[in-house]
Short mmCIF file of C-alpha atoms in Angstrom, two decimals:
data_model
loop_
_atom_site.label_atom_id
_atom_site.label_comp_id
_atom_site.label_asym_id
_atom_site.label_seq_id
_atom_site.Cartn_x
_atom_site.Cartn_y
_atom_site.Cartn_z
CA MET A 30 -20.31 151.17 -13.76
CA ALA A 31 -22.13 152.02 -10.82
CA ASP A 32 -21.54 148.39 -9.55
CA ARG A 33 -17.85 148.68 -10.12
CA ALA A 34 -17.59 151.90 -8.47
CA LEU A 35 -19.40 150.51 -5.40
CA ALA A 36 -17.06 147.53 -5.40
CA ASP A 37 -14.30 149.92 -5.36
CA GLU A 38 -15.65 151.71 -2.46
CA PHE A 39 -15.51 148.57 -0.53
CA ILE A 40 -12.37 147.42 -1.45
CA ALA A 41 -10.90 150.96 -0.54
CA GLU A 42 -12.63 150.82 3.16
CA LEU A 43 -11.15 147.26 3.70
CA LYS A 44 -8.07 148.39 2.79
CA ARG A 45 -8.13 151.56 4.68
CA TRP A 46 -9.27 149.76 7.76
CA ARG A 47 -6.47 147.36 7.48
CA ASP A 48 -3.96 150.19 7.29
CA VAL A 49 -5.93 152.11 10.14
CA ARG A 50 -5.45 148.64 12.53
CA GLY A 51 -1.92 147.64 11.22
CA MET A 52 -3.41 144.51 10.34
CA SER A 53 -2.28 142.07 7.30
CA GLN A 54 -4.55 139.92 5.10
CA THR A 55 -3.34 136.88 6.79
CA ARG A 56 -4.14 138.22 10.35
CA LEU A 57 -7.48 139.43 9.17
CA ALA A 58 -8.41 136.09 7.61
CA ALA A 59 -7.52 134.13 10.89
CA LEU A 60 -9.68 136.36 12.80
CA VAL A 61 -12.68 136.49 10.50
CA GLY A 62 -12.47 132.48 9.65
CA TYR A 63 -11.74 133.25 5.86
CA THR A 64 -8.43 132.40 3.72
CA PRO A 65 -5.82 134.87 2.87
CA SER A 66 -6.39 134.23 -0.67
CA TYR A 67 -10.15 134.99 -0.22
CA ILE A 68 -9.09 138.53 1.21
CA SER A 69 -6.43 138.98 -1.68
CA LYS A 70 -9.07 138.28 -4.07
CA VAL A 71 -11.67 140.54 -2.61
CA GLU A 72 -9.18 143.52 -2.34
CA GLY A 73 -8.17 142.65 -5.86
CA GLY A 74 -11.61 142.96 -7.37
CA LEU A 75 -11.88 139.23 -8.26
CA GLN A 76 -14.01 138.01 -5.65
CA ARG A 77 -17.39 139.69 -4.58
CA PRO A 78 -17.66 139.88 -0.59
CA SER A 79 -20.10 137.84 1.29
CA ARG A 80 -22.08 139.63 3.76
CA GLU A 81 -20.85 137.44 6.22
CA PHE A 82 -17.22 138.45 5.58
CA ALA A 83 -18.20 142.35 5.74
CA GLU A 84 -19.78 141.67 8.91
CA LYS A 85 -16.98 140.09 10.42
CA ALA A 86 -14.34 142.16 9.06
CA ASP A 87 -16.10 145.25 10.39
CA GLU A 88 -16.48 143.52 13.71
CA GLN A 89 -12.45 142.83 13.81
CA LEU A 90 -11.42 145.81 12.60
CA ARG A 91 -13.60 148.01 14.83
CA ALA A 92 -14.80 149.75 11.78
CA GLY A 93 -18.12 150.92 13.67
CA GLY A 94 -20.43 150.02 10.90
CA ALA A 95 -18.23 151.54 7.92
CA LEU A 96 -17.71 148.25 6.06
CA ARG A 97 -21.24 147.19 6.68
CA ARG A 98 -22.56 150.39 5.17
CA ALA A 99 -19.99 150.00 2.01
CA PHE A 100 -21.29 146.28 1.70
CA LEU A 101 -25.08 147.37 1.73
CA ALA A 102 -24.32 149.90 -0.82
CA LEU A 103 -22.80 147.33 -3.10
CA ASP A 104 -25.31 144.59 -2.25
CA ALA A 105 -28.27 146.98 -3.20
CA LYS A 106 -26.99 147.13 -6.82
CA PRO A 107 -27.38 144.36 -9.54
CA ARG A 108 -24.15 142.40 -10.12
CA ALA A 109 -22.22 143.41 -13.13
CA GLU A 110 -18.93 142.27 -15.09
CA SER A 111 -16.05 144.00 -14.30
CA VAL A 112 -15.04 146.51 -16.96
CA PRO A 113 -11.79 148.50 -17.25
CA HIS A 114 -11.84 151.68 -15.17
CA GLN A 115 -10.01 154.70 -14.33
CA GLN A 116 -9.52 155.87 -10.64
CA PRO A 117 -10.57 159.67 -10.10
CA ALA A 118 -8.44 162.02 -9.35
CA PRO A 119 -8.08 162.60 -5.57
CA GLU A 120 -9.62 165.87 -4.28
CA GLN A 121 -7.56 168.69 -3.49
CA PRO A 122 -7.68 169.71 0.20
CA ALA A 123 -9.33 173.29 0.86
CA THR A 124 -6.68 173.82 3.83
CA SER A 125 -2.98 173.14 4.16
CA LEU A 126 -3.74 170.07 6.71
CA VAL A 127 -6.21 167.10 5.80
CA VAL A 128 -7.13 164.41 8.47
CA GLU A 129 -7.36 161.52 5.84
CA HIS A 130 -8.67 159.33 8.82
CA GLU A 131 -8.78 159.73 12.83
CA ASP A 132 -8.96 156.71 14.64
CA THR A 133 -9.32 156.87 18.53
CA SER A 134 -9.54 154.12 21.02
CA LEU A 135 -10.20 154.11 24.65
CA SER A 136 -9.67 151.35 27.28
CA TYR A 137 -10.31 150.78 31.00
CA ASP A 138 -9.32 148.22 33.20
CA GLY A 139 -11.45 149.33 36.18
CA LEU A 140 -8.98 151.77 37.64
CA THR A 141 -7.12 153.65 34.74
CA TYR A 142 -8.43 155.04 31.38
CA ARG A 143 -5.94 154.72 28.41
CA ALA A 144 -6.77 156.63 25.11
CA THR A 145 -4.76 156.33 21.80
CA GLN A 146 -5.31 158.85 19.18
CA ARG A 147 -4.13 157.96 15.73
CA ARG A 148 -4.40 160.77 12.81
CA ARG A 149 -3.51 160.14 9.07
CA LEU A 150 -2.22 163.57 8.15
CA PHE A 151 -2.00 164.79 4.66
CA ASN A 152 0.02 168.08 3.76
CA GLY A 153 -1.61 169.73 0.96
CA GLY A 154 0.04 173.30 1.67
CA GLN A 155 3.39 174.61 0.12
CA ASP A 156 5.38 174.41 3.57
CA PRO A 157 6.67 171.28 5.55
CA ILE A 158 4.63 170.78 8.61
CA THR A 159 6.79 170.30 11.91
CA SER A 160 4.66 170.56 14.91
CA TYR A 161 0.80 169.72 15.73
CA LEU A 162 -0.94 171.05 18.59
CA ILE A 163 -3.20 168.72 20.69
CA ARG A 164 -5.18 169.14 23.96
CA ILE A 165 -5.65 166.75 26.86
CA SER A 166 -8.72 167.69 28.78
CA VAL A 167 -10.65 165.96 31.69
CA ASP A 168 -13.81 166.64 33.37
CA ARG A 169 -14.67 164.55 36.49
CA TYR A 170 -18.48 166.12 37.01
CA PRO A 171 -19.63 167.07 33.66
CA GLY A 172 -22.44 169.51 33.90
CA ASP A 173 -21.04 170.81 37.48
CA PRO A 174 -18.19 172.73 36.62
CA GLU A 175 -17.87 174.43 40.22
CA ARG A 176 -17.65 170.82 41.41
CA SER A 177 -15.28 169.78 39.05
CA ASN A 178 -13.03 172.74 39.37
CA ALA A 179 -12.93 172.29 43.04
CA HIS A 180 -11.99 168.45 42.52
CA TYR A 181 -9.17 169.44 40.28
CA ARG A 182 -7.89 172.31 42.33
CA GLN A 183 -7.47 169.65 45.29
CA ASP A 184 -6.11 167.26 43.09
CA PRO A 185 -4.81 168.47 39.70
CA LEU A 186 -4.13 166.46 36.54
CA THR A 187 -0.20 165.83 36.28
CA TRP A 188 2.41 165.06 33.59
CA ASP A 189 3.54 162.09 35.35
CA GLU A 190 0.06 160.20 35.58
CA ILE A 191 -0.48 161.17 32.03
CA ASN A 192 2.43 159.16 30.93
CA LEU A 193 2.14 160.70 27.24
CA SER A 194 4.01 159.03 24.33
CA ALA A 195 4.08 160.23 20.67
CA SER A 196 5.15 159.30 17.38
CA VAL A 197 5.25 159.95 13.67
CA ASP A 198 5.13 156.83 11.37
CA GLY A 199 6.27 154.95 14.39
CA GLU A 200 8.81 157.31 15.02
CA PRO A 201 9.27 158.65 18.67
CA ILE A 202 9.07 162.43 19.03
CA GLY A 203 8.98 165.06 21.68
CA TRP A 204 6.78 168.14 22.70
CA ARG A 205 6.67 171.72 23.94
CA VAL A 206 4.02 172.62 26.47
CA GLN A 207 1.88 175.34 25.64
CA HIS A 208 -0.74 175.47 28.60
CA ASP A 209 -0.56 173.68 32.05
CA ARG A 210 -3.70 173.90 33.96
CA ASP A 211 -5.38 171.91 36.78
CA ALA A 212 -7.95 170.17 34.63
CA PHE A 213 -6.15 170.09 30.87
CA LYS A 214 -2.84 170.09 29.08
CA GLU A 215 -2.03 171.88 25.69
CA LEU A 216 1.02 171.14 23.80
CA TRP A 217 2.65 171.14 20.42
CA LEU A 218 3.86 167.56 19.20
CA LEU A 219 7.31 168.25 17.53
CA PHE A 220 8.11 166.08 14.71
CA GLU A 221 11.73 165.48 16.12
CA ASN A 222 13.70 163.74 18.39
CA GLU A 223 17.23 163.55 19.36
CA ASP A 224 18.20 161.74 16.56
CA GLY A 225 16.49 163.75 14.07
CA ARG A 226 13.90 165.82 12.61
CA TYR A 227 10.80 164.38 10.65
CA PRO A 228 8.91 167.01 9.03
CA LEU A 229 5.61 166.21 6.95
CA TYR A 230 6.29 167.82 3.46
CA PRO A 231 3.96 169.03 0.92
CA GLY A 232 2.18 166.25 -0.74
CA GLU A 233 2.98 163.56 1.89
CA SER A 234 0.92 161.60 4.27
CA ALA A 235 1.95 160.10 7.59
CA TRP A 236 0.44 158.40 10.83
CA LEU A 237 0.75 160.71 13.86
CA GLU A 238 -0.24 158.89 17.12
CA TYR A 239 -0.29 159.66 20.82
CA SER A 240 -1.42 157.98 23.89
CA TYR A 241 -2.15 158.88 27.45
CA THR A 242 -3.54 157.70 30.70
CA VAL A 243 -5.83 158.95 33.49
CA GLY A 244 -7.01 157.32 36.55
CA SER A 245 -11.00 156.87 36.92
CA GLU A 246 -10.87 159.43 39.86
CA LYS A 247 -10.05 162.25 37.32
CA TRP A 248 -11.91 160.85 34.36
CA GLY A 249 -15.61 161.48 33.91
CA GLN A 250 -17.44 158.76 32.05
CA TRP A 251 -17.71 160.78 28.78
CA PHE A 252 -15.35 161.04 25.84
CA GLN A 253 -15.63 163.72 23.05
CA ARG A 254 -14.22 164.45 19.55
CA ALA A 255 -14.50 167.78 17.97
CA VAL A 256 -13.61 168.28 14.32
CA ARG A 257 -11.17 171.01 13.95
CA LEU A 258 -9.70 170.10 10.45
CA PRO A 259 -11.05 169.01 7.26
CA THR A 260 -11.44 165.32 7.81
CA LYS A 261 -12.48 162.42 5.53
CA HIS A 262 -13.00 159.70 8.27
CA LEU A 263 -13.37 159.51 11.86
CA SER A 264 -13.61 156.51 14.33
CA VAL A 265 -13.81 155.77 17.77
CA SER A 266 -13.86 152.45 19.89
CA LEU A 267 -14.38 151.96 23.45
CA ASP A 268 -13.01 148.90 25.47
CA PHE A 269 -14.29 148.04 28.68
CA PRO A 270 -14.55 145.06 31.11
CA ALA A 271 -17.67 143.15 30.04
CA ALA A 272 -18.32 142.17 33.65
CA MET A 273 -18.95 145.83 34.31
CA GLU A 274 -21.99 145.86 32.25
CA PRO A 275 -21.36 149.03 30.26
CA ALA A 276 -23.81 150.70 28.43
CA VAL A 277 -22.71 153.18 25.74
CA TRP A 278 -24.66 156.20 23.95
CA GLY A 279 -23.45 159.00 21.91
CA THR A 280 -24.95 162.46 20.81
CA GLU A 281 -23.64 164.94 17.87
CA THR A 282 -23.88 168.53 17.59
CA THR A 283 -22.82 170.43 14.55
CA MET A 284 -23.14 173.91 13.07
CA THR A 285 -26.23 173.34 11.34
CA ALA A 286 -28.11 170.87 13.80
CA THR A 287 -28.70 171.61 17.43
CA GLY A 288 -27.82 168.27 18.42
CA GLY A 289 -29.31 164.60 18.83
CA PRO A 290 -28.26 160.97 18.67
CA PHE A 291 -25.30 159.48 16.38
CA ARG A 292 -26.82 159.22 12.69
CA ASN A 293 -25.02 155.87 12.56
CA PRO A 294 -25.49 153.25 15.30
CA ILE A 295 -22.91 152.47 17.74
CA ARG A 296 -21.89 148.70 17.32
CA SER A 297 -20.73 146.17 20.18
CA SER A 298 -19.18 142.98 20.29
CA THR A 299 -17.66 140.79 22.84
CA GLU A 300 -14.02 139.70 22.78
CA GLY A 301 -13.22 137.48 25.53
CA ASP A 302 -13.67 139.24 28.76
CA ARG A 303 -14.05 142.48 27.16
CA ARG A 304 -17.06 144.51 25.59
CA VAL A 305 -16.25 146.65 22.66
CA PHE A 306 -18.34 149.46 21.14
CA SER A 307 -17.12 150.91 17.99
CA TRP A 308 -18.57 153.66 15.63
CA SER A 309 -17.33 155.64 12.44
CA THR A 310 -18.74 158.30 10.21
CA ASP A 311 -17.38 159.60 7.13
CA GLU A 312 -16.92 163.25 6.01
CA PRO A 313 -17.69 165.05 9.41
CA PRO A 314 -18.39 168.52 9.01
CA LEU A 315 -15.74 171.15 10.28
CA HIS A 316 -16.62 172.22 14.00
CA ALA A 317 -18.92 169.17 14.44
CA ARG A 318 -18.67 167.31 18.27
CA TYR A 319 -19.16 163.64 18.65
CA ARG A 320 -19.66 162.90 22.34
CA LEU A 321 -19.77 159.14 23.59
CA GLU A 322 -20.91 158.59 27.23
CA TRP A 323 -21.29 155.45 29.50
CA LYS A 324 -22.44 153.76 32.35
CA PHE A 325 -21.23 150.80 34.26
CA ARG A 326 -24.34 149.11 36.02
CA ALA A 327 -22.45 146.29 37.46
CA LYS A 328 -20.01 148.65 38.83
CA ALA A 329 -22.76 150.88 40.49
CA ILE A 330 -23.91 147.49 42.19
CA LYS A 331 -20.50 146.61 43.57
CA GLU A 332 -19.47 150.15 44.64
CA THR A 333 -22.75 151.10 46.63
CA ASN A 334 -22.69 147.60 48.34
CA LEU A 335 -25.96 146.46 47.04
CA THR A 336 -25.28 142.64 47.55
CA SER A 337 -27.95 142.79 50.36
CA THR A 338 -30.33 145.16 49.21
CA ALA A 339 -30.57 144.97 45.41
CA ASP A 340 -33.94 142.67 46.17
CA THR A 341 -35.38 145.98 47.56
CA ALA A 342 -37.02 148.58 45.25
CA SER A 343 -34.73 151.33 46.55
CA GLY A 344 -32.10 148.83 45.86
CA ARG A 345 -32.73 148.28 42.31
CA MET A 346 -33.09 151.68 41.64
CA GLN A 347 -29.71 152.72 43.24
CA ALA A 348 -28.26 149.49 41.54
CA ILE A 349 -28.85 151.37 38.11
CA GLY A 350 -27.63 154.73 39.08
CA ILE A 351 -30.41 156.40 40.98
CA VAL A 352 -28.94 158.69 43.81
CA GLN A 353 -30.65 157.89 47.11
CA GLU A 354 -32.14 159.89 49.81
CA GLY A 355 -29.24 160.94 52.07
CA ASP A 356 -27.14 162.48 49.34
CA PRO A 357 -26.64 166.22 49.90
CA ILE A 358 -27.23 166.66 46.02
CA LEU A 359 -31.04 165.93 46.51
CA THR A 360 -31.59 168.89 49.08
CA THR A 361 -29.50 171.25 47.16
CA PRO A 362 -31.26 173.52 44.97
CA ALA A 363 -30.13 172.90 41.22
CA ARG A 364 -27.93 175.20 39.41
CA LEU A 365 -29.79 176.96 36.28
CA PHE A 366 -28.70 176.81 32.80
CA SER A 367 -27.90 179.93 30.71
CA LEU A 368 -29.27 179.05 27.19
CA PRO A 369 -28.65 178.86 24.67
CA ASP A 370 -25.11 179.41 25.72
CA GLU A 371 -25.05 176.07 27.66
CA ALA A 372 -27.06 174.17 25.12
CA GLU A 373 -24.55 171.39 24.29
CA ASP A 374 -24.65 170.83 28.31
CA ALA A 375 -28.38 170.85 28.31
CA ARG A 376 -28.61 168.31 25.46
CA ARG A 377 -25.89 166.06 27.33
CA VAL A 378 -27.76 166.27 30.74
CA VAL A 379 -30.94 165.49 28.82
CA ALA A 380 -29.23 162.52 26.95
CA GLU A 381 -28.38 161.03 30.45
CA LEU A 382 -32.03 161.47 31.80
CA ASN A 383 -33.18 159.70 29.34
CA SER A 384 -30.71 156.87 29.48
CA ALA A 385 -31.46 156.66 33.47
CA ALA A 386 -35.34 156.59 32.56
CA ASP A 387 -34.68 153.70 30.04
CA ARG A 388 -32.66 151.83 32.70
CA ALA A 389 -35.55 152.60 35.58
CA GLY A 390 -38.38 151.31 32.65
CA SER A 391 -36.58 148.02 32.63
CA VAL A 392 -36.73 146.98 36.33
CA HIS A 393 -40.29 148.69 37.14
CA ASN A 394 -43.66 149.41 35.10
CA PHE A 395 -44.53 153.04 35.65
CA GLY A 396 -48.42 152.81 35.09
CA LYS A 397 -48.85 156.32 36.06
CA GLY A 398 -45.71 157.88 34.02
CA MET A 399 -42.45 158.60 35.56
CA GLY A 400 -40.07 161.51 35.73
CA ILE A 401 -36.30 161.92 36.57
CA ALA A 402 -34.42 165.20 37.55
CA ALA A 403 -30.75 165.73 36.90
CA PRO A 404 -29.80 165.75 40.81
CA GLN A 405 -31.29 162.39 40.97
CA ILE A 406 -28.43 161.04 38.63
CA GLY A 407 -25.61 162.93 40.43
CA ILE A 408 -25.79 166.23 38.27
CA ASN A 409 -26.52 169.63 40.13
CA ARG A 410 -28.34 171.21 37.33
CA ALA A 411 -31.95 172.46 36.48
CA ALA A 412 -33.11 169.90 34.15
CA ALA A 413 -35.97 166.91 34.35
CA ILE A 414 -37.74 164.65 31.82
CA ILE A 415 -41.14 163.46 32.44
CA ARG A 416 -42.74 160.43 30.63
CA THR A 417 -46.61 160.41 30.42
CA PRO A 418 -48.80 157.15 30.63
CA GLU A 419 -49.65 158.15 27.13
CA GLY A 420 -45.98 158.08 26.01
CA GLU A 421 -45.53 161.68 25.45
CA SER A 422 -42.04 162.81 26.49
CA ILE A 423 -41.78 166.47 28.39
CA THR A 424 -38.30 168.21 28.83
CA LEU A 425 -38.02 171.05 31.48
CA PHE A 426 -35.17 173.32 31.73
CA ASN A 427 -34.96 175.85 34.78
CA PRO A 428 -38.79 175.22 35.69
CA ARG A 429 -40.66 177.02 38.31
CA ILE A 430 -44.10 177.28 39.28
CA ILE A 431 -45.69 180.42 38.66
CA GLU A 432 -49.48 179.75 39.50
CA GLU A 433 -51.56 176.92 40.93
CA GLY A 434 -55.23 176.19 40.21
CA GLY A 435 -58.59 173.85 40.19
CA GLY A 436 -58.03 172.85 43.91
CA PHE A 437 -56.00 170.21 45.29
CA ASP A 438 -56.05 166.29 45.12
CA GLU A 439 -54.49 163.74 46.99
CA GLN A 440 -52.79 160.65 45.99
CA TYR A 441 -50.00 158.45 46.49
CA GLU A 442 -46.66 158.89 44.72
CA GLY A 443 -43.49 157.11 44.69
CA CYS A 444 -40.09 158.69 44.23
CA LEU A 445 -37.00 156.70 42.71
CA SER A 446 -34.70 158.08 45.48
CA PHE A 447 -36.50 156.42 48.10
CA PHE A 448 -38.53 153.77 46.26
CA ASP A 449 -39.26 151.36 49.23
CA VAL A 450 -42.28 153.38 50.39
CA ARG A 451 -45.28 155.70 48.97
CA GLY A 452 -46.58 158.82 50.19
CA MET A 453 -50.04 160.40 49.83
CA VAL A 454 -49.12 163.73 48.51
CA PRO A 455 -51.64 166.85 48.03
CA ARG A 456 -51.18 168.42 44.76
CA PRO A 457 -52.64 171.37 42.75
CA MET A 458 -54.96 170.01 39.97
CA SER A 459 -53.37 172.68 37.59
CA LEU A 460 -50.03 174.36 37.03
CA SER A 461 -48.63 176.97 35.18
CA ILE A 462 -45.13 176.38 34.75
CA GLU A 463 -42.26 178.84 33.47
CA HIS A 464 -39.43 177.27 31.79
CA THR A 465 -36.60 177.56 29.03
CA ASP A 466 -36.22 176.40 25.78
CA ILE A 467 -32.91 174.97 24.62
CA ASP A 468 -32.85 178.08 22.13
CA GLY A 469 -32.98 180.28 25.42
CA GLN A 470 -36.67 181.51 24.71
CA GLN A 471 -39.07 181.68 28.13
CA ARG A 472 -42.27 179.84 27.71
CA ILE A 473 -45.11 178.94 30.17
CA THR A 474 -47.12 175.77 29.71
CA ILE A 475 -49.99 174.48 31.91
CA PHE A 476 -50.30 171.10 32.87
CA GLU A 477 -53.52 169.40 34.60
CA ARG A 478 -53.88 166.45 36.77
CA GLY A 479 -51.55 163.43 36.49
CA HIS A 480 -49.22 165.41 34.41
CA ALA A 481 -49.28 168.24 36.68
CA ARG A 482 -48.33 165.86 39.85
CA LEU A 483 -45.50 164.18 37.72
CA VAL A 484 -44.20 167.82 36.73
CA ALA A 485 -44.68 169.27 40.44
CA HIS A 486 -42.78 166.16 41.61
CA GLU A 487 -39.63 166.81 39.21
CA VAL A 488 -39.74 170.76 39.96
CA ASP A 489 -39.38 170.36 43.60
CA HIS A 490 -36.41 167.88 43.17
CA LEU A 491 -34.77 170.73 41.13
CA HIS A 492 -35.36 173.16 44.21
CA GLY A 493 -33.95 170.56 46.70
CA GLN A 494 -37.31 169.34 47.94
CA LEU A 495 -38.70 165.65 48.40
CA TYR A 496 -42.26 164.85 48.27
CA ARG A 497 -42.13 164.03 52.07
CA SER A 498 -41.96 167.79 52.80
CA LYS A 499 -45.35 168.08 51.11
CA MET A 500 -47.40 165.32 52.95
CA ARG A 501 -49.71 166.59 55.60
CA PRO A 502 -48.76 166.57 58.99
CA GLY A 503 -49.01 163.30 60.90
CA VAL A 504 -49.26 161.35 57.70
CA GLU A 505 -46.15 158.98 56.89
CA PRO A 506 -45.62 157.15 53.81
CA ILE A 507 -46.42 153.23 53.66
CA PRO A 508 -44.23 150.38 52.65
CA VAL A 509 -44.41 149.54 48.96
CA SER A 510 -45.40 146.09 49.84
CA GLU A 511 -48.64 147.38 50.80
CA TYR A 512 -49.47 149.90 48.17
CA ARG A 513 -51.82 148.43 45.66
CA GLY A 514 -51.61 150.78 43.02
CA THR A 515 -48.45 149.91 41.31
CA GLY A 516 -48.99 149.65 37.53
CA THR A 517 -52.31 151.75 37.29
CA GLN A 518 -52.83 155.44 36.69
CA TRP A 519 -54.33 157.82 39.03
CA SER A 520 -57.73 158.16 39.02
CA TYR A 521 -59.81 161.48 38.82
CA GLN A 522 -63.51 162.38 38.58
CA ALA A 523 -64.78 162.84 34.83
CA GLU A 524 -64.96 166.37 33.90
CA GLY A 525 -67.81 168.45 35.04
CA ARG A 526 -68.65 166.21 38.00
#
C-alpha cells in the first residue's frame, strides 16, 4: 500500500539519520522530549509519527529538512491499516564505489574552522578498496584569484595547521600525499595503520571520516560540496557562534542547470550560544556542486570598530559589509569575467550582491531604486546588480557605456560607500550599455532616465570611479541630514514637454 511505503520511507530516514549522527533511541528521545518507547514504536511501524516529533527529530539530527519532507509525504496520504509487505531489492550501483550518505559539518569558534566529513561508502565492485582520494582546498578571496594566490604565496596552508585525522569505522588510518600546494592539499587516505589493514570488500559498507582545521585568515566564507561519485544522500551543517549573527545562503549548479538557489531550504536553529544551519538533498546528480556562503553581521560591526558610528548612514552600511570610501578596491578597475568559462564564479558573485542588497534594504528605504557593484562588497570583479523602483532586477557583467543620448539631467545621488552625503550629479538621459550574458553572448541594452542613472552609477564603480568625480567643479555633496528626497523617486518632465 502507498501509505505503508511512505511510512517505511519515514522509518528508513529516521534510522539512517540516527546512524549518521551515531545517536541511540534513548539519546534522541531525551533531546526531542519523547520516550524511547515512542521512538521504538515509530521505527517498528507500530506508531504513526506526529508532526511535532518529525520536526524536532529533524532539528536534533540536523537532517536539513529530510525528516520533514518524509513526514509531509506520509501525512499527505490517508491513513491505512498495516499490511504485510516485502522490502524491494536494493538497487545495484552503476559504479564500483557508491556513497550511501555524505554528511559534512563545519564549525567555527571565531578564530578557526573545523570541517568533519563522513561518508558511508559501499563497494559494489569485484575488488577490495584500500584507499580514497580527498582534497582540502581553501580560497580566502573568492572571485579574486590573483589576490588569493598572492595571499597563499606569502602564507601557505601547512600540514601542521590542518591537523588532519582520519578513520574507517572508527579505526584510525594513515594517508599518502599526492599534491602539496600553497592553497590545496590532495592525498590518498589509506585503509590501514601500523596495526593492520582494513580494506572495504565487495558488498560491504563502512563509514569513512576525516577532519581538519583551517584558521579564518586562510578560509573564505564559503564551503562547497562536489558530487564526484554516485551519491544517495548528501547533508551539510554549519555551526557558528550565535553572537556573530550569521546569515547563510546556498547555490547549486548541475550539468543540466545553469545554477540557482538550493531547491530545498536551509534550516536553522539556536542551540545554546550556537546558531546551526542544516541542509540536505537526496540523489544529487553526478558533477553537481552545492555551495554554501555566509556573512557575520555582528563581526563586521566589531572588526570595523563601528560602536561610535553605527548610528550614521555610512556606519550602518559599513556594519552590513559595504566597503567604504578610502578602500583602494573602490578606485581600481574591476577585473572582467571570461564568460561562460567563469559562469560559476559569476553566479556566486551575483548571489553575494543580492544578499548585500537585501541587507541594505533592511536598513534604508530606497525609493529611487538601488544598486551594488562587486567592489563594494570587496570583490574585484566586473559585476553589478540594479533594483529599480518598479521592482525589476538587472544584472550586468563586464558593462561599458558605448553611447550617451537625450541630453543631460542633474539630480542628487547617494552612494552606499559614503552614505552620509548626497551629491548633485549630471547624467545622460539615455545610455547604451554593452555587456555580457552569463552564457558569453555580447548584448547591448538601452536604459533611460532613472534607470540610466542607476546603471551609470554602478558602471562607474566597476571602472574605479565614484560619483564625486562626475560632479560639476565647485559643487560639493550635502550632508544627508539636509537632503529632502529620501524615499521618493527622481522627478522628470513628462514625455514630449
